[in-house]
Coordinates of C-alpha atoms and ligand atoms in Angstrom, one line a residue:
M1 CA 110.2 108.4 133.6
S2 CA 109.4 105.8 131.0
K3 CA 106.2 106.1 128.9
K4 CA 105.8 102.4 129.1
N5 CA 103.9 100.6 131.8
T6 CA 106.9 98.5 133.0
K7 CA 106.1 95.2 134.7
Y8 CA 108.1 93.9 137.6
I9 CA 108.9 90.3 138.4
F10 CA 110.6 89.5 141.8
V11 CA 112.4 86.3 142.3
T12 CA 112.9 85.1 145.8
G13 CA 114.5 81.9 147.1
G14 CA 113.5 79.6 150.0
V15 CA 114.7 76.6 151.9
T16 CA 118.4 76.7 150.9
S17 CA 120.8 78.8 148.9
S18 CA 122.3 77.6 145.6
L19 CA 119.0 76.6 144.0
G20 CA 119.8 78.4 140.8
K21 CA 117.7 81.6 141.1
G22 CA 120.1 83.2 138.6
I23 CA 119.6 80.5 136.0
V24 CA 115.8 80.5 136.5
S25 CA 115.7 84.3 136.1
A26 CA 117.9 84.2 133.1
S27 CA 115.8 81.4 131.5
L28 CA 112.6 83.4 132.2
G29 CA 114.3 86.4 130.7
L30 CA 115.1 84.5 127.6
L31 CA 111.6 83.1 127.2
L32 CA 110.1 86.5 127.5
K33 CA 112.6 88.2 125.2
S34 CA 112.0 85.5 122.6
R35 CA 108.3 86.6 122.6
G36 CA 109.4 90.1 121.7
F37 CA 109.5 91.8 125.1
N38 CA 112.3 94.1 126.1
V39 CA 113.6 92.5 129.3
T40 CA 116.4 93.1 131.7
I41 CA 117.4 91.3 134.9
Q42 CA 118.7 92.8 138.1
K43 CA 120.4 91.2 141.1
L44 CA 120.1 92.5 144.6
D45 CA 122.8 91.2 146.9
P46 CA 122.3 91.5 150.6
Y47 CA 126.0 91.6 151.6
I48 CA 127.6 94.8 152.9
N49 CA 130.5 94.9 150.4
I50 CA 129.9 97.7 147.9
D51 CA 130.6 95.2 145.1
P52 CA 132.2 91.8 144.8
G53 CA 135.4 93.3 143.3
T54 CA 137.4 92.9 146.4
L55 CA 136.1 89.4 147.2
N56 CA 138.2 86.3 146.9
P57 CA 136.8 84.2 144.1
Y58 CA 136.6 81.3 146.6
E59 CA 134.1 83.3 148.6
H60 CA 131.8 84.3 145.8
G61 CA 133.0 82.9 142.5
E62 CA 134.1 85.0 139.6
C63 CA 133.7 88.8 139.6
Y64 CA 131.9 89.7 136.4
V65 CA 132.6 93.0 134.7
T66 CA 130.0 95.0 132.6
E67 CA 130.6 97.3 129.7
D68 CA 130.3 100.4 131.9
G69 CA 132.9 99.0 134.3
A70 CA 130.8 97.6 137.2
E71 CA 132.4 94.7 139.1
T72 CA 129.4 92.5 139.7
D73 CA 128.0 89.2 140.8
L74 CA 128.6 86.3 138.4
D75 CA 124.8 85.9 137.9
L76 CA 125.0 89.0 135.6
G77 CA 127.2 86.8 133.4
H78 CA 124.3 84.3 133.1
Y79 CA 121.9 87.1 132.3
E80 CA 124.1 88.4 129.5
R81 CA 124.9 84.9 128.1
F82 CA 121.2 84.0 128.0
L83 CA 119.7 87.3 126.9
D84 CA 122.6 88.3 124.6
S85 CA 122.2 91.9 125.8
A86 CA 124.4 94.0 128.0
T87 CA 123.8 94.8 131.7
S88 CA 125.2 97.8 133.6
Q89 CA 125.9 99.4 137.0
N90 CA 122.2 99.5 137.6
N91 CA 121.8 95.7 137.3
N92 CA 123.6 94.8 140.5
V93 CA 122.8 96.4 143.8
T94 CA 124.3 95.5 147.2
T95 CA 123.4 96.5 150.7
G96 CA 126.7 98.3 150.8
K97 CA 125.7 100.5 147.9
I98 CA 122.3 101.2 149.4
Y99 CA 123.7 102.2 152.8
Q100 CA 126.5 104.2 151.2
T101 CA 124.0 106.3 149.2
V102 CA 121.7 106.9 152.2
I103 CA 124.6 107.8 154.5
E104 CA 126.1 110.2 152.0
K105 CA 122.7 111.9 151.7
E106 CA 122.5 112.1 155.5
R107 CA 125.9 113.8 155.6
K108 CA 124.8 116.3 153.0
G109 CA 121.9 117.2 155.2
D110 CA 119.2 115.7 152.9
F111 CA 117.3 114.3 155.9
L112 CA 117.9 117.3 158.2
G113 CA 116.0 117.0 161.4
K114 CA 114.8 113.4 160.7
T115 CA 115.9 110.1 162.2
V116 CA 117.3 108.0 159.3
Q117 CA 115.8 104.5 159.5
V118 CA 115.6 101.2 157.7
I119 CA 112.0 102.0 156.9
P120 CA 111.5 104.3 155.1
H121 CA 115.0 105.5 154.1
I122 CA 116.7 102.2 153.3
T123 CA 113.6 100.7 151.7
N124 CA 113.1 103.9 149.6
E125 CA 116.6 103.7 148.3
I126 CA 116.1 100.0 147.4
K127 CA 112.9 100.8 145.6
R128 CA 114.6 103.6 143.8
R129 CA 117.3 101.2 142.6
I130 CA 114.7 98.7 141.4
K131 CA 112.7 101.3 139.5
I132 CA 115.7 103.1 138.0
L133 CA 115.8 100.5 135.3
A134 CA 112.3 101.5 134.1
K135 CA 113.9 104.7 132.7
E136 CA 115.7 102.5 130.2
N137 CA 112.3 101.6 128.6
Y138 CA 112.1 98.0 129.5
D139 CA 108.7 96.2 129.2
I140 CA 109.7 93.8 132.0
I141 CA 112.3 94.0 134.8
I142 CA 113.2 90.8 136.6
T143 CA 114.7 91.4 140.0
E144 CA 116.4 88.5 141.7
I145 CA 116.8 88.9 145.4
G146 CA 119.9 87.2 146.7
G147 CA 119.9 85.0 149.8
T148 CA 117.1 83.0 151.3
V149 CA 113.8 84.2 152.7
G150 CA 114.2 84.4 156.5
D151 CA 117.8 85.7 156.4
I152 CA 118.1 88.7 158.6
E153 CA 120.1 90.6 155.9
S154 CA 117.4 90.1 153.2
L155 CA 114.6 91.6 155.3
P156 CA 114.8 95.2 154.0
Y157 CA 114.7 93.8 150.4
I158 CA 111.6 91.7 151.1
E159 CA 109.9 94.6 152.8
S160 CA 110.7 96.8 149.8
V161 CA 109.1 94.2 147.5
R162 CA 106.0 94.2 149.7
Q163 CA 105.8 98.0 149.5
L164 CA 106.4 98.1 145.8
R165 CA 103.7 95.5 145.0
W166 CA 101.2 97.7 146.8
E167 CA 102.4 100.9 145.1
L168 CA 102.6 99.4 141.6
G169 CA 99.0 98.1 141.7
E170 CA 97.4 94.9 140.4
N171 CA 98.9 93.0 137.5
N172 CA 102.0 95.2 137.4
S173 CA 104.2 93.0 139.5
M174 CA 104.5 89.4 140.6
V175 CA 106.6 87.2 142.9
I176 CA 108.2 83.9 141.8
H177 CA 109.4 81.9 144.7
L178 CA 112.1 79.3 144.1
T179 CA 112.1 76.4 146.5
L180 CA 113.5 72.9 147.0
L181 CA 111.5 69.7 147.2
P182 CA 113.9 67.4 149.1
Y183 CA 113.8 63.7 148.2
L184 CA 113.8 61.1 151.0
A185 CA 115.3 58.0 149.6
A186 CA 114.3 55.8 152.6
S187 CA 110.6 56.5 151.9
G188 CA 111.0 57.2 148.2
E189 CA 109.1 60.5 148.5
L190 CA 109.5 64.2 147.6
K191 CA 108.6 66.3 150.6
T192 CA 106.7 69.6 150.4
K193 CA 106.8 70.7 154.0
P194 CA 110.0 72.9 153.7
S195 CA 108.4 74.7 150.8
Q196 CA 105.1 75.2 152.7
H197 CA 107.1 76.8 155.5
S198 CA 109.1 79.1 153.3
V199 CA 106.0 80.3 151.5
R200 CA 104.4 80.9 154.9
Q201 CA 107.6 82.8 156.0
L202 CA 107.2 85.1 152.9
M203 CA 103.5 85.6 153.9
E204 CA 104.6 86.7 157.4
S205 CA 106.5 89.5 155.6
G206 CA 103.3 90.4 153.7
I207 CA 104.1 88.8 150.4
Q208 CA 102.1 86.1 148.7
A209 CA 104.1 84.1 146.1
D210 CA 102.3 84.0 142.7
V211 CA 104.3 81.2 141.2
L212 CA 106.4 78.4 142.8
V213 CA 109.4 77.0 140.9
C214 CA 110.4 73.8 142.6
R215 CA 113.9 72.4 142.4
T216 CA 113.8 68.7 142.5
E217 CA 115.8 65.6 141.6
H218 CA 112.6 63.7 140.6
K219 CA 109.5 64.4 138.6
I220 CA 106.8 66.1 140.5
T221 CA 103.5 64.2 140.4
K222 CA 100.1 65.8 139.9
E223 CA 99.3 65.1 143.5
I224 CA 102.3 66.9 144.8
K225 CA 101.5 69.9 142.6
A226 CA 97.9 69.9 143.9
K227 CA 99.2 69.7 147.5
L228 CA 101.6 72.6 147.0
A229 CA 98.9 74.6 145.3
Q230 CA 96.5 74.0 148.2
F231 CA 98.9 74.8 151.0
C232 CA 100.6 77.8 149.2
N233 CA 97.5 79.6 147.7
V234 CA 98.5 79.3 144.1
P235 CA 96.8 77.6 141.1
A236 CA 98.2 74.1 140.3
E237 CA 99.5 75.4 136.9
N238 CA 101.5 78.0 138.7
V239 CA 103.6 75.2 140.4
I240 CA 106.5 74.7 138.0
E241 CA 109.0 71.9 138.2
S242 CA 112.7 72.6 137.8
I243 CA 114.3 69.3 137.6
D244 CA 118.1 68.7 137.5
V245 CA 119.3 68.7 133.9
E246 CA 122.7 68.0 132.4
T247 CA 123.3 71.6 131.3
I248 CA 122.0 75.0 132.5
Y249 CA 121.2 75.8 128.8
Q250 CA 118.5 73.1 128.9
V251 CA 116.6 74.9 131.7
P252 CA 114.7 77.4 129.5
L253 CA 113.3 74.6 127.4
E254 CA 112.2 72.6 130.5
L255 CA 110.4 75.6 131.8
Q256 CA 108.8 76.4 128.5
K257 CA 107.4 72.9 128.2
Q258 CA 105.4 73.7 131.4
K259 CA 104.2 77.1 129.9
F260 CA 106.2 79.0 132.6
D261 CA 106.3 82.1 130.4
E262 CA 102.6 82.0 129.7
V263 CA 101.8 81.7 133.5
V264 CA 104.0 84.7 134.1
L265 CA 102.4 86.8 131.3
K266 CA 98.9 86.0 132.6
E267 CA 99.9 87.1 136.1
L268 CA 101.1 90.4 134.6
A269 CA 98.1 90.8 132.3
L270 CA 100.3 90.8 129.2
P271 CA 99.3 89.3 125.8
V272 CA 100.1 85.6 125.4
N273 CA 99.4 85.5 121.7
Q274 CA 102.9 85.9 120.4
E275 CA 104.7 82.5 120.3
S276 CA 108.2 82.4 121.6
D277 CA 110.9 81.5 119.1
L278 CA 113.7 79.4 120.5
K279 CA 114.9 78.0 117.2
D280 CA 118.5 79.3 117.5
W281 CA 118.7 78.3 121.1
K282 CA 117.6 74.7 120.3
N283 CA 120.0 74.6 117.4
F284 CA 122.9 75.6 119.8
L285 CA 121.8 72.9 122.3
K286 CA 121.7 70.2 119.5
K287 CA 125.2 71.1 118.4
Y288 CA 126.4 71.2 122.0
K289 CA 125.0 67.8 122.7
N290 CA 126.1 66.1 119.5
P291 CA 129.7 67.1 118.9
K292 CA 131.5 65.7 115.9
K293 CA 135.0 66.4 117.3
K294 CA 136.6 66.6 120.7
V295 CA 139.5 68.7 122.0
E296 CA 141.1 69.0 125.4
I297 CA 142.2 72.4 126.6
A298 CA 144.3 73.0 129.7
L299 CA 143.0 75.9 131.9
V300 CA 146.0 77.0 133.9
G301 CA 144.9 79.0 137.0
K302 CA 145.3 79.3 140.7
Y303 CA 141.7 78.9 141.8
V304 CA 141.5 75.4 140.3
S305 CA 139.4 73.8 143.1
L306 CA 136.5 76.0 142.3
Q307 CA 135.1 76.1 138.8
D308 CA 133.0 79.2 139.6
S309 CA 136.2 81.2 139.8
Y310 CA 136.5 81.0 136.0
K311 CA 132.8 80.8 135.2
S312 CA 132.8 83.0 132.1
I313 CA 135.8 81.3 130.6
A314 CA 134.2 77.9 131.0
E315 CA 130.9 79.1 129.5
A316 CA 132.7 80.9 126.6
F317 CA 134.3 77.5 125.7
I318 CA 130.8 75.9 125.6
H319 CA 129.5 78.6 123.2
A320 CA 132.6 78.4 121.0
G321 CA 132.7 74.6 121.1
A322 CA 129.1 74.2 120.0
S323 CA 129.6 76.6 117.2
Q324 CA 132.4 74.4 115.9
D325 CA 130.6 71.1 116.6
T326 CA 133.4 70.4 119.0
E327 CA 133.3 69.1 122.6
V328 CA 135.7 71.1 124.6
K329 CA 137.0 69.2 127.6
L330 CA 138.7 71.5 130.1
R331 CA 141.7 70.1 132.1
W332 CA 142.0 72.3 135.2
V333 CA 145.6 72.7 136.0
Y334 CA 146.6 74.3 139.3
S335 CA 149.7 76.4 138.5
G336 CA 151.0 76.2 142.1
D337 CA 151.8 72.5 141.5
L338 CA 153.7 72.9 138.2
T339 CA 157.4 72.3 138.1
E340 CA 159.9 71.8 135.2
E341 CA 159.8 68.1 135.9
N342 CA 156.0 67.5 135.8
L343 CA 155.2 69.9 132.9
S344 CA 155.0 67.3 130.1
E345 CA 153.0 65.0 132.3
N346 CA 150.5 67.7 133.3
F347 CA 150.0 68.8 129.7
K348 CA 150.2 65.4 128.0
G349 CA 147.7 65.1 125.2
I350 CA 146.3 68.6 125.4
D351 CA 145.3 70.4 122.2
A352 CA 145.5 74.0 123.5
M353 CA 146.1 76.0 126.7
L354 CA 144.6 79.0 128.3
I355 CA 146.4 80.9 131.1
A356 CA 143.8 82.6 133.3
P357 CA 143.5 86.1 134.7
G358 CA 144.4 86.6 138.4
F359 CA 146.0 88.7 141.1
G360 CA 148.9 88.2 143.5
D361 CA 152.0 86.1 143.2
R362 CA 150.7 82.7 144.2
G363 CA 151.2 80.2 141.4
I364 CA 153.0 82.7 139.1
E365 CA 156.2 80.7 138.4
G366 CA 154.1 77.7 137.4
K367 CA 152.2 79.8 134.9
I368 CA 155.5 81.1 133.5
L369 CA 156.6 77.5 133.0
A370 CA 153.3 76.7 131.3
A371 CA 153.7 79.6 128.9
K372 CA 157.2 78.4 128.0
F373 CA 155.9 74.9 127.4
A374 CA 153.2 76.2 125.0
R375 CA 155.7 78.5 123.2
E376 CA 158.3 75.8 122.7
N377 CA 156.0 73.0 121.8
K378 CA 153.8 75.1 119.5
I379 CA 150.7 74.4 121.6
P380 CA 148.0 77.0 120.8
L381 CA 147.8 79.4 123.8
L382 CA 145.5 82.2 124.8
G383 CA 146.7 84.3 127.7
I384 CA 144.0 86.5 129.3
C385 CA 145.0 89.6 131.3
L386 CA 147.4 88.2 133.9
G387 CA 147.9 85.4 131.3
M388 CA 149.2 87.9 128.7
Q389 CA 151.5 89.4 131.4
I390 CA 152.9 86.0 132.2
M391 CA 153.6 85.4 128.5
T392 CA 155.5 88.7 128.5
I393 CA 157.6 87.8 131.5
E394 CA 158.4 84.4 130.1
F395 CA 159.5 85.8 126.8
A396 CA 161.6 88.5 128.5
R397 CA 163.4 85.9 130.7
N398 CA 163.9 83.1 128.2
V399 CA 164.2 84.8 124.8
L400 CA 165.4 88.3 125.6
G401 CA 167.7 86.9 128.3
L402 CA 166.4 89.4 130.9
K403 CA 166.7 86.8 133.8
D404 CA 165.2 89.1 136.5
A405 CA 162.3 90.3 134.3
N406 CA 159.1 90.4 136.2
S407 CA 155.8 92.3 136.8
A408 CA 156.0 95.2 139.3
E409 CA 153.0 93.5 140.9
F410 CA 155.2 90.6 142.1
D411 CA 158.7 92.2 142.4
L412 CA 159.0 95.9 143.1
T413 CA 162.8 95.9 142.9
T414 CA 163.4 94.1 139.6
K415 CA 165.6 96.1 137.1
N416 CA 163.4 94.8 134.3
P417 CA 159.7 95.5 135.1
V418 CA 158.4 94.3 131.7
I419 CA 154.9 94.7 133.3
S420 CA 154.5 97.9 135.1
L421 CA 151.9 99.8 137.1
M422 CA 149.8 102.0 134.8
E423 CA 150.5 105.7 135.2
E424 CA 147.0 106.5 136.4
Q425 CA 147.2 103.8 139.0
K426 CA 150.3 105.3 140.8
N427 CA 148.4 107.4 143.2
V428 CA 145.5 105.0 143.8
V429 CA 145.3 103.8 147.4
D430 CA 141.7 102.5 147.6
K431 CA 141.3 98.9 146.5
G432 CA 137.6 98.9 145.6
G433 CA 136.5 99.9 142.1
T434 CA 139.7 101.6 141.2
M435 CA 141.2 99.3 138.5
R436 CA 141.0 100.1 134.8
L437 CA 137.5 98.7 134.3
G438 CA 134.9 98.1 131.6
A439 CA 135.0 98.6 127.8
W440 CA 138.0 100.3 126.2
K441 CA 138.9 100.6 122.6
C442 CA 141.6 98.5 120.9
Q443 CA 142.9 98.9 117.3
L444 CA 144.2 95.9 115.6
K445 CA 147.1 96.1 113.2
P446 CA 146.8 94.8 109.6
H447 CA 148.3 91.3 108.7
T448 CA 147.8 90.0 112.3
K449 CA 146.0 86.9 113.4
L450 CA 143.7 89.0 115.6
I451 CA 142.4 91.2 112.8
E452 CA 141.7 88.0 110.8
I453 CA 139.9 86.5 113.9
Y454 CA 137.8 89.6 114.6
G455 CA 137.3 90.5 110.9
N456 CA 137.4 94.2 112.1
K457 CA 140.2 96.5 113.0
N458 CA 138.3 98.5 115.7
I459 CA 137.1 96.5 118.6
T460 CA 136.1 97.2 122.2
E461 CA 136.6 94.7 125.0
R462 CA 136.2 94.7 128.8
H463 CA 139.1 95.2 131.2
R464 CA 140.0 94.7 134.8
H465 CA 143.6 95.4 135.6
R466 CA 146.1 97.8 137.2
Y467 CA 149.3 96.7 135.4
E468 CA 150.3 96.9 131.7
F469 CA 152.9 95.9 129.2
N470 CA 155.9 98.3 129.7
S471 CA 156.3 99.9 126.3
D472 CA 160.0 100.8 127.0
Y473 CA 160.6 97.1 126.1
L474 CA 158.4 96.9 123.0
D475 CA 161.1 97.3 120.4
D476 CA 163.1 94.5 121.9
F477 CA 160.1 92.2 122.0
E478 CA 159.1 92.9 118.5
K479 CA 162.6 92.4 117.1
N480 CA 162.5 89.0 118.6
G481 CA 159.1 88.0 117.3
L482 CA 156.5 88.8 120.0
Y483 CA 154.7 91.9 118.7
A484 CA 151.9 94.2 119.8
S485 CA 149.1 93.4 117.4
G486 CA 146.5 95.6 119.1
I487 CA 146.9 98.9 120.9
N488 CA 144.6 101.4 122.6
P489 CA 144.3 104.1 119.9
D490 CA 144.2 106.9 122.6
T491 CA 146.7 105.9 125.2
K492 CA 148.9 103.5 123.1
L493 CA 148.6 100.9 125.8
V494 CA 149.5 97.5 124.4
E495 CA 146.3 95.5 124.4
T496 CA 147.4 92.3 122.6
L497 CA 150.5 90.3 121.8
E498 CA 151.2 87.7 119.2
L499 CA 154.1 85.5 118.5
K500 CA 155.5 85.0 115.0
N501 CA 156.1 81.5 113.7
H502 CA 153.7 79.9 116.1
P503 CA 150.3 78.4 115.2
F504 CA 148.5 80.4 117.9
Y505 CA 150.2 82.3 120.7
I506 CA 148.1 85.2 121.7
G507 CA 147.9 87.3 124.8
V508 CA 145.2 89.8 125.5
Q509 CA 145.1 92.4 128.3
Y510 CA 141.3 92.4 128.1
H511 CA 138.7 89.8 129.1
P512 CA 137.0 88.4 126.0
E513 CA 135.2 85.8 128.1
Y514 CA 132.8 88.5 129.5
K515 CA 131.3 89.1 126.0
S516 CA 130.7 85.6 124.9
T517 CA 127.0 84.6 124.7
V518 CA 125.0 81.7 123.4
A519 CA 123.8 83.8 120.4
T520 CA 127.2 85.4 119.8
P521 CA 130.2 83.1 120.7
H522 CA 133.3 85.1 121.1
P523 CA 135.6 85.0 118.0
L524 CA 138.7 84.6 120.0
F525 CA 137.4 81.5 121.8
V526 CA 136.1 80.1 118.5
A527 CA 139.6 80.6 117.0
L528 CA 141.3 78.9 119.9
V529 CA 138.9 75.9 119.6
K530 CA 139.6 75.8 115.9
A531 CA 143.3 75.9 116.5
A532 CA 143.0 73.1 119.1
A533 CA 141.1 71.0 116.6
E534 CA 143.7 71.6 113.9
K535 CA 146.4 70.5 116.2
Ligands
LIG601 N1 146.9 91.4 138.3 C1 147.0 91.9 137.0 C2 146.7 93.4 136.9 O1 146.1 94.0 137.8 C3 146.1 91.1 136.1 C4 144.6 91.3 136.4 C5 143.7 90.3 135.7 O2 144.2 89.2 135.3 N2 142.4 90.6 135.7 O3 147.1 94.0 135.9

């Protein structure tokens, strides 16, 4: 166990979902980290899936991938982007994982003779998963509990928090309850009753909230704070306003103004003397809000009606844009609607294009048309994962003349599978957690755009795929100008492709978007924004 006295912060939500617990947790993490504390953030998801890897992005937004290959909730992306530090398998726990572990133990005979029950067996496993992070020597662990207080499926988590608070002892843990103050336009009032009820509901489960963070569209008056304090048993300074702001990156500053971090540190009996340093963060925000240039980049994907499906990509453009004093406007293009006839109209006036990752054959032909358009019109293009595979298919069909070229994912009978199933995937039957996942090495060749962009020949990037560039065709591709600029040094898998005589035509089998943070914008996104501005 850790030698440190690790402190635990639990973040619960009340009244409605989608109040932004993830952003509040990430903001608090940033404020504490900037005071010198070693902080990590964990998400507990009450659904029964083992992980969100098999969920449709429409259900749950993007699936975020960690360095160690966990397929996780998109909130982990926020944690990494705010804290600029990596999360892992241990940072996302689901009810599915909890039950799987307990049932496996039961089958092994670990509970022989005993009835296995929600309390204590499930709650013990939840507590173990929360405390496991303390072994990594964090000063503070923030645990966000998914769902809303009162949901049947979050009950075991709430009960585990109750037990832990008792076990950890005074000043070693605290509960932050995020709630909504609805505004009644007719009477021009913010209402506190739903928050009173949700705090009371938490108390019925044996938990007293220490801090209330109130989502609101309007400023909270002193009187309302006093009222909430009185009804919810917290000091008035522990009632924090979380007002709607134009960007999520503003939230830490709004919370800091109200001394949110100080309130938290006092509750945990931690020193408040060290001032937090948000100089770089403020500088980023200033650049983001005062761009000197503007570019428009088409994001070609098949989940275009829901921006959460490409969350990390959109955020990576914000980080890269700010670093270049450039506003990046994204034009969301649904590839299912693209035809030869409407291509130029759809891409009129764009400065660059990104072809998104994805699975399945819906919208594929539209993406192929988009890649052709970018290649022929010298529009800077970045293809990510499926995007790179699309660039491969397009080039094979239209430059190499292999008319039936395709990915084995979409056409098993094609004579020219320029994208084929990876060898190690051939015997895989299970869908969950079986892709090539997480960080893998890539070696960049000299005199390539990518080595210039990264400034380093050995890189590692995160992956999530089953199919790969079929190296049988590599010679043919390279002779015609599309060459492998990066390969995995161990397996020789083609990781990146670049086109000669084009300002920026780059496909990557990996997902650079997962590694972009506010503090460290990803060089590939920065390069695409620069190329767009130059166009
Ligand atoms: N469907 C493709 C594969 O499995 C691409 C995956 C992706 O874009 N993440 O290889």
